[in-house]
């Protein structure tokens, strides 16, 4: 598997392989644009095991409150604590410094169920046309 490969979900989350079984999870540029100015982040999942689909982060923006779900199963090993004091980092750099959690995957095959960039771009274009 190539390093830094990024996968996407229909809920506008991204999963980037950092190294081995370690991935970072965040929301896409499309998601942060839809939310508007992000004002607060709540890490609702503690460090430890999560299952695919579990709520892991709540994102509060000037427009709404949204949950971020674990796109894969594993163990959360880090939270991006910069976001506690600077949640706007997600608006500024959603796909890099705005990552939310780091996780050790429990099943690498779950990544294969996610979209690659071109599939995600097609999904967003179709969604925007609805």
mmCIF file with all atom_site columns, C-alpha atoms in Angstrom:
data_model
loop_
_atom_site.group_PDB
_atom_site.id
_atom_site.type_symbol
_atom_site.label_atom_id
_atom_site.label_alt_id
_atom_site.label_comp_id
_atom_site.label_asym_id
_atom_site.label_entity_id
_atom_site.label_seq_id
_atom_site.pdbx_PDB_ins_code
_atom_site.Cartn_x
_atom_site.Cartn_y
_atom_site.Cartn_z
_atom_site.occupancy
_atom_site.B_iso_or_equiv
_atom_site.pdbx_formal_charge
_atom_site.auth_seq_id
_atom_site.auth_comp_id
_atom_site.auth_asym_id
_atom_site.auth_atom_id
_atom_site.pdbx_PDB_model_num
ATOM 1   C CA . UNK A 1 1   ? 0.000   0.000  0.000  1.00 0.00 ? 1   UNK A CA 1
ATOM 2   C CA . UNK A 1 2   ? 1.355   3.416  -0.958 1.00 0.00 ? 2   UNK A CA 1
ATOM 3   C CA . UNK A 1 3   ? 2.003   5.861  1.843  1.00 0.00 ? 3   UNK A CA 1
ATOM 4   C CA . UNK A 1 4   ? -0.294  8.878  2.167  1.00 0.00 ? 4   UNK A CA 1
ATOM 5   C CA . UNK A 1 5   ? -3.134  7.226  0.236  1.00 0.00 ? 5   UNK A CA 1
ATOM 6   C CA . UNK A 1 6   ? -6.408  8.974  1.001  1.00 0.00 ? 6   UNK A CA 1
ATOM 7   C CA . UNK A 1 7   ? -9.885  7.451  1.007  1.00 0.00 ? 7   UNK A CA 1
ATOM 8   C CA . UNK A 1 8   ? -13.283 9.148  1.232  1.00 0.00 ? 8   UNK A CA 1
ATOM 9   C CA . UNK A 1 9   ? -16.797 8.411  2.537  1.00 0.00 ? 9   UNK A CA 1
ATOM 10  C CA . UNK A 1 10  ? -20.267 9.464  1.424  1.00 0.00 ? 10  UNK A CA 1
ATOM 11  C CA . UNK A 1 11  ? -20.460 11.402 4.729  1.00 0.00 ? 11  UNK A CA 1
ATOM 12  C CA . UNK A 1 12  ? -17.595 13.635 3.471  1.00 0.00 ? 12  UNK A CA 1
ATOM 13  C CA . UNK A 1 13  ? -14.927 12.237 5.770  1.00 0.00 ? 13  UNK A CA 1
ATOM 14  C CA . UNK A 1 14  ? -11.419 11.354 4.673  1.00 0.00 ? 14  UNK A CA 1
ATOM 15  C CA . UNK A 1 15  ? -9.051  8.655  5.876  1.00 0.00 ? 15  UNK A CA 1
ATOM 16  C CA . UNK A 1 16  ? -5.368  9.025  5.085  1.00 0.00 ? 16  UNK A CA 1
ATOM 17  C CA . UNK A 1 17  ? -2.856  6.265  5.621  1.00 0.00 ? 17  UNK A CA 1
ATOM 18  C CA . UNK A 1 18  ? 0.013   7.828  7.573  1.00 0.00 ? 18  UNK A CA 1
ATOM 19  C CA . UNK A 1 19  ? 2.154   4.738  8.084  1.00 0.00 ? 19  UNK A CA 1
ATOM 20  C CA . UNK A 1 20  ? 1.427   1.010  8.284  1.00 0.00 ? 20  UNK A CA 1
ATOM 21  C CA . UNK A 1 21  ? -1.957  0.606  10.005 1.00 0.00 ? 21  UNK A CA 1
ATOM 22  C CA . UNK A 1 22  ? -2.034  4.220  11.254 1.00 0.00 ? 22  UNK A CA 1
ATOM 23  C CA . UNK A 1 23  ? -4.543  6.560  9.637  1.00 0.00 ? 23  UNK A CA 1
ATOM 24  C CA . UNK A 1 24  ? -5.716  10.115 10.184 1.00 0.00 ? 24  UNK A CA 1
ATOM 25  C CA . UNK A 1 25  ? -9.377  11.023 9.885  1.00 0.00 ? 25  UNK A CA 1
ATOM 26  C CA . UNK A 1 26  ? -10.972 14.383 9.138  1.00 0.00 ? 26  UNK A CA 1
ATOM 27  C CA . UNK A 1 27  ? -13.675 16.047 7.090  1.00 0.00 ? 27  UNK A CA 1
ATOM 28  C CA . UNK A 1 28  ? -13.265 17.057 3.465  1.00 0.00 ? 28  UNK A CA 1
ATOM 29  C CA . UNK A 1 29  ? -13.019 20.559 2.029  1.00 0.00 ? 29  UNK A CA 1
ATOM 30  C CA . UNK A 1 30  ? -16.536 20.044 0.672  1.00 0.00 ? 30  UNK A CA 1
ATOM 31  C CA . UNK A 1 31  ? -17.839 19.288 4.179  1.00 0.00 ? 31  UNK A CA 1
ATOM 32  C CA . UNK A 1 32  ? -16.183 22.311 5.785  1.00 0.00 ? 32  UNK A CA 1
ATOM 33  C CA . UNK A 1 33  ? -17.532 24.551 3.000  1.00 0.00 ? 33  UNK A CA 1
ATOM 34  C CA . UNK A 1 34  ? -21.048 23.243 3.669  1.00 0.00 ? 34  UNK A CA 1
ATOM 35  C CA . UNK A 1 35  ? -20.672 23.802 7.419  1.00 0.00 ? 35  UNK A CA 1
ATOM 36  C CA . UNK A 1 36  ? -19.316 27.330 7.190  1.00 0.00 ? 36  UNK A CA 1
ATOM 37  C CA . UNK A 1 37  ? -17.145 28.818 9.932  1.00 0.00 ? 37  UNK A CA 1
ATOM 38  C CA . UNK A 1 38  ? -16.298 26.109 12.462 1.00 0.00 ? 38  UNK A CA 1
ATOM 39  C CA . UNK A 1 39  ? -16.383 27.462 16.014 1.00 0.00 ? 39  UNK A CA 1
ATOM 40  C CA . UNK A 1 40  ? -16.107 24.394 18.273 1.00 0.00 ? 40  UNK A CA 1
ATOM 41  C CA . UNK A 1 41  ? -14.927 20.775 18.194 1.00 0.00 ? 41  UNK A CA 1
ATOM 42  C CA . UNK A 1 42  ? -15.874 18.122 20.742 1.00 0.00 ? 42  UNK A CA 1
ATOM 43  C CA . UNK A 1 43  ? -13.972 14.838 20.773 1.00 0.00 ? 43  UNK A CA 1
ATOM 44  C CA . UNK A 1 44  ? -16.841 12.612 21.889 1.00 0.00 ? 44  UNK A CA 1
ATOM 45  C CA . UNK A 1 45  ? -14.903 9.381  21.472 1.00 0.00 ? 45  UNK A CA 1
ATOM 46  C CA . UNK A 1 46  ? -12.147 8.952  24.028 1.00 0.00 ? 46  UNK A CA 1
ATOM 47  C CA . UNK A 1 47  ? -8.803  7.425  23.158 1.00 0.00 ? 47  UNK A CA 1
ATOM 48  C CA . UNK A 1 48  ? -9.491  3.738  22.677 1.00 0.00 ? 48  UNK A CA 1
ATOM 49  C CA . UNK A 1 49  ? -11.456 1.388  20.473 1.00 0.00 ? 49  UNK A CA 1
ATOM 50  C CA . UNK A 1 50  ? -14.168 2.540  18.089 1.00 0.00 ? 50  UNK A CA 1
ATOM 51  C CA . UNK A 1 51  ? -16.245 0.635  15.575 1.00 0.00 ? 51  UNK A CA 1
ATOM 52  C CA . UNK A 1 52  ? -16.959 1.788  12.047 1.00 0.00 ? 52  UNK A CA 1
ATOM 53  C CA . UNK A 1 53  ? -19.976 4.113  12.250 1.00 0.00 ? 53  UNK A CA 1
ATOM 54  C CA . UNK A 1 54  ? -19.422 5.258  15.853 1.00 0.00 ? 54  UNK A CA 1
ATOM 55  C CA . UNK A 1 55  ? -19.690 9.001  16.567 1.00 0.00 ? 55  UNK A CA 1
ATOM 56  C CA . UNK A 1 56  ? -16.156 10.255 17.178 1.00 0.00 ? 56  UNK A CA 1
ATOM 57  C CA . UNK A 1 57  ? -16.285 14.060 16.901 1.00 0.00 ? 57  UNK A CA 1
ATOM 58  C CA . UNK A 1 58  ? -18.955 16.751 17.011 1.00 0.00 ? 58  UNK A CA 1
ATOM 59  C CA . UNK A 1 59  ? -18.273 19.785 14.837 1.00 0.00 ? 59  UNK A CA 1
ATOM 60  C CA . UNK A 1 60  ? -20.137 22.994 15.621 1.00 0.00 ? 60  UNK A CA 1
ATOM 61  C CA . UNK A 1 61  ? -20.254 25.738 13.019 1.00 0.00 ? 61  UNK A CA 1
ATOM 62  C CA . UNK A 1 62  ? -22.111 29.008 12.759 1.00 0.00 ? 62  UNK A CA 1
ATOM 63  C CA . UNK A 1 63  ? -24.710 27.148 10.666 1.00 0.00 ? 63  UNK A CA 1
ATOM 64  C CA . UNK A 1 64  ? -25.163 23.804 12.413 1.00 0.00 ? 64  UNK A CA 1
ATOM 65  C CA . UNK A 1 65  ? -23.832 20.977 14.543 1.00 0.00 ? 65  UNK A CA 1
ATOM 66  C CA . UNK A 1 66  ? -22.661 17.826 12.773 1.00 0.00 ? 66  UNK A CA 1
ATOM 67  C CA . UNK A 1 67  ? -21.284 14.502 13.903 1.00 0.00 ? 67  UNK A CA 1
ATOM 68  C CA . UNK A 1 68  ? -18.240 12.873 12.384 1.00 0.00 ? 68  UNK A CA 1
ATOM 69  C CA . UNK A 1 69  ? -18.409 9.088  12.307 1.00 0.00 ? 69  UNK A CA 1
ATOM 70  C CA . UNK A 1 70  ? -15.568 6.600  12.333 1.00 0.00 ? 70  UNK A CA 1
ATOM 71  C CA . UNK A 1 71  ? -15.220 5.535  8.680  1.00 0.00 ? 71  UNK A CA 1
ATOM 72  C CA . UNK A 1 72  ? -13.183 2.514  9.821  1.00 0.00 ? 72  UNK A CA 1
ATOM 73  C CA . UNK A 1 73  ? -12.786 0.448  12.978 1.00 0.00 ? 73  UNK A CA 1
ATOM 74  C CA . UNK A 1 74  ? -9.757  0.612  15.216 1.00 0.00 ? 74  UNK A CA 1
ATOM 75  C CA . UNK A 1 75  ? -8.195  2.284  18.223 1.00 0.00 ? 75  UNK A CA 1
ATOM 76  C CA . UNK A 1 76  ? -8.003  6.073  18.497 1.00 0.00 ? 76  UNK A CA 1
ATOM 77  C CA . UNK A 1 77  ? -4.431  6.823  19.559 1.00 0.00 ? 77  UNK A CA 1
ATOM 78  C CA . UNK A 1 78  ? -4.377  10.635 19.167 1.00 0.00 ? 78  UNK A CA 1
ATOM 79  C CA . UNK A 1 79  ? -6.720  13.585 19.007 1.00 0.00 ? 79  UNK A CA 1
ATOM 80  C CA . UNK A 1 80  ? -5.664  16.764 17.221 1.00 0.00 ? 80  UNK A CA 1
ATOM 81  C CA . UNK A 1 81  ? -5.734  18.953 20.320 1.00 0.00 ? 81  UNK A CA 1
ATOM 82  C CA . UNK A 1 82  ? -4.808  22.039 18.279 1.00 0.00 ? 82  UNK A CA 1
ATOM 83  C CA . UNK A 1 83  ? -8.485  22.065 17.268 1.00 0.00 ? 83  UNK A CA 1
ATOM 84  C CA . UNK A 1 84  ? -9.590  22.692 20.871 1.00 0.00 ? 84  UNK A CA 1
ATOM 85  C CA . UNK A 1 85  ? -8.116  26.209 20.714 1.00 0.00 ? 85  UNK A CA 1
ATOM 86  C CA . UNK A 1 86  ? -8.213  26.708 16.934 1.00 0.00 ? 86  UNK A CA 1
ATOM 87  C CA . UNK A 1 87  ? -11.219 24.888 15.411 1.00 0.00 ? 87  UNK A CA 1
ATOM 88  C CA . UNK A 1 88  ? -10.984 27.224 12.406 1.00 0.00 ? 88  UNK A CA 1
ATOM 89  C CA . UNK A 1 89  ? -7.932  25.170 11.370 1.00 0.00 ? 89  UNK A CA 1
ATOM 90  C CA . UNK A 1 90  ? -10.459 22.817 9.754  1.00 0.00 ? 90  UNK A CA 1
ATOM 91  C CA . UNK A 1 91  ? -11.759 25.655 7.546  1.00 0.00 ? 91  UNK A CA 1
ATOM 92  C CA . UNK A 1 92  ? -8.211  26.680 6.664  1.00 0.00 ? 92  UNK A CA 1
ATOM 93  C CA . UNK A 1 93  ? -6.704  23.226 6.059  1.00 0.00 ? 93  UNK A CA 1
ATOM 94  C CA . UNK A 1 94  ? -9.371  20.515 6.259  1.00 0.00 ? 94  UNK A CA 1
ATOM 95  C CA . UNK A 1 95  ? -7.279  17.955 4.399  1.00 0.00 ? 95  UNK A CA 1
ATOM 96  C CA . UNK A 1 96  ? -4.021  18.489 6.319  1.00 0.00 ? 96  UNK A CA 1
ATOM 97  C CA . UNK A 1 97  ? -3.548  20.331 9.640  1.00 0.00 ? 97  UNK A CA 1
ATOM 98  C CA . UNK A 1 98  ? -7.304  20.051 10.267 1.00 0.00 ? 98  UNK A CA 1
ATOM 99  C CA . UNK A 1 99  ? -7.189  16.276 10.855 1.00 0.00 ? 99  UNK A CA 1
ATOM 100 C CA . UNK A 1 100 ? -9.257  15.187 13.844 1.00 0.00 ? 100 UNK A CA 1
ATOM 101 C CA . UNK A 1 101 ? -8.072  11.833 15.135 1.00 0.00 ? 101 UNK A CA 1
ATOM 102 C CA . UNK A 1 102 ? -5.339  9.326  14.508 1.00 0.00 ? 102 UNK A CA 1
ATOM 103 C CA . UNK A 1 103 ? -6.339  5.698  14.628 1.00 0.00 ? 103 UNK A CA 1
ATOM 104 C CA . UNK A 1 104 ? -4.724  2.266  14.452 1.00 0.00 ? 104 UNK A CA 1
ATOM 105 C CA . UNK A 1 105 ? -6.809  0.252  11.988 1.00 0.00 ? 105 UNK A CA 1
ATOM 106 C CA . UNK A 1 106 ? -8.102  -3.070 13.176 1.00 0.00 ? 106 UNK A CA 1
ATOM 107 C CA . UNK A 1 107 ? -8.948  -4.236 9.636  1.00 0.00 ? 107 UNK A CA 1
ATOM 108 C CA . UNK A 1 108 ? -7.056  -2.880 6.612  1.00 0.00 ? 108 UNK A CA 1
ATOM 109 C CA . UNK A 1 109 ? -9.703  -4.337 4.297  1.00 0.00 ? 109 UNK A CA 1
ATOM 110 C CA . UNK A 1 110 ? -12.227 -1.729 5.526  1.00 0.00 ? 110 UNK A CA 1
ATOM 111 C CA . UNK A 1 111 ? -10.284 0.844  3.484  1.00 0.00 ? 111 UNK A CA 1
ATOM 112 C CA . UNK A 1 112 ? -11.266 -0.987 0.309  1.00 0.00 ? 112 UNK A CA 1
ATOM 113 C CA . UNK A 1 113 ? -14.937 -0.204 1.044  1.00 0.00 ? 113 UNK A CA 1
ATOM 114 C CA . UNK A 1 114 ? -14.208 3.552  0.805  1.00 0.00 ? 114 UNK A CA 1
ATOM 115 C CA . UNK A 1 115 ? -13.922 5.763  -2.303 1.00 0.00 ? 115 UNK A CA 1
ATOM 116 C CA . UNK A 1 116 ? -10.751 7.007  -3.936 1.00 0.00 ? 116 UNK A CA 1
ATOM 117 C CA . UNK A 1 117 ? -10.457 10.677 -4.907 1.00 0.00 ? 117 UNK A CA 1
ATOM 118 C CA . UNK A 1 118 ? -11.962 10.382 -8.390 1.00 0.00 ? 118 UNK A CA 1
ATOM 119 C CA . UNK A 1 119 ? -14.948 8.387  -7.109 1.00 0.00 ? 119 UNK A CA 1
ATOM 120 C CA . UNK A 1 120 ? -15.451 10.939 -4.332 1.00 0.00 ? 120 UNK A CA 1
ATOM 121 C CA . UNK A 1 121 ? -15.289 13.880 -6.766 1.00 0.00 ? 121 UNK A CA 1
ATOM 122 C CA . UNK A 1 122 ? -17.918 12.162 -8.944 1.00 0.00 ? 122 UNK A CA 1
ATOM 123 C CA . UNK A 1 123 ? -20.073 11.528 -5.858 1.00 0.00 ? 123 UNK A CA 1
ATOM 124 C CA . UNK A 1 124 ? -19.891 15.209 -4.807 1.00 0.00 ? 124 UNK A CA 1
ATOM 125 C CA . UNK A 1 125 ? -20.707 16.425 -8.341 1.00 0.00 ? 125 UNK A CA 1
ATOM 126 C CA . UNK A 1 126 ? -23.747 14.116 -8.494 1.00 0.00 ? 126 UNK A CA 1
ATOM 127 C CA . UNK A 1 127 ? -24.860 15.178 -5.004 1.00 0.00 ? 127 UNK A CA 1
ATOM 128 C CA . UNK A 1 128 ? -24.548 18.872 -5.935 1.00 0.00 ? 128 UNK A CA 1
ATOM 129 C CA . UNK A 1 129 ? -26.709 18.290 -9.024 1.00 0.00 ? 129 UNK A CA 1
ATOM 130 C CA . UNK A 1 130 ? -29.592 16.809 -7.017 1.00 0.00 ? 130 UNK A CA 1
#
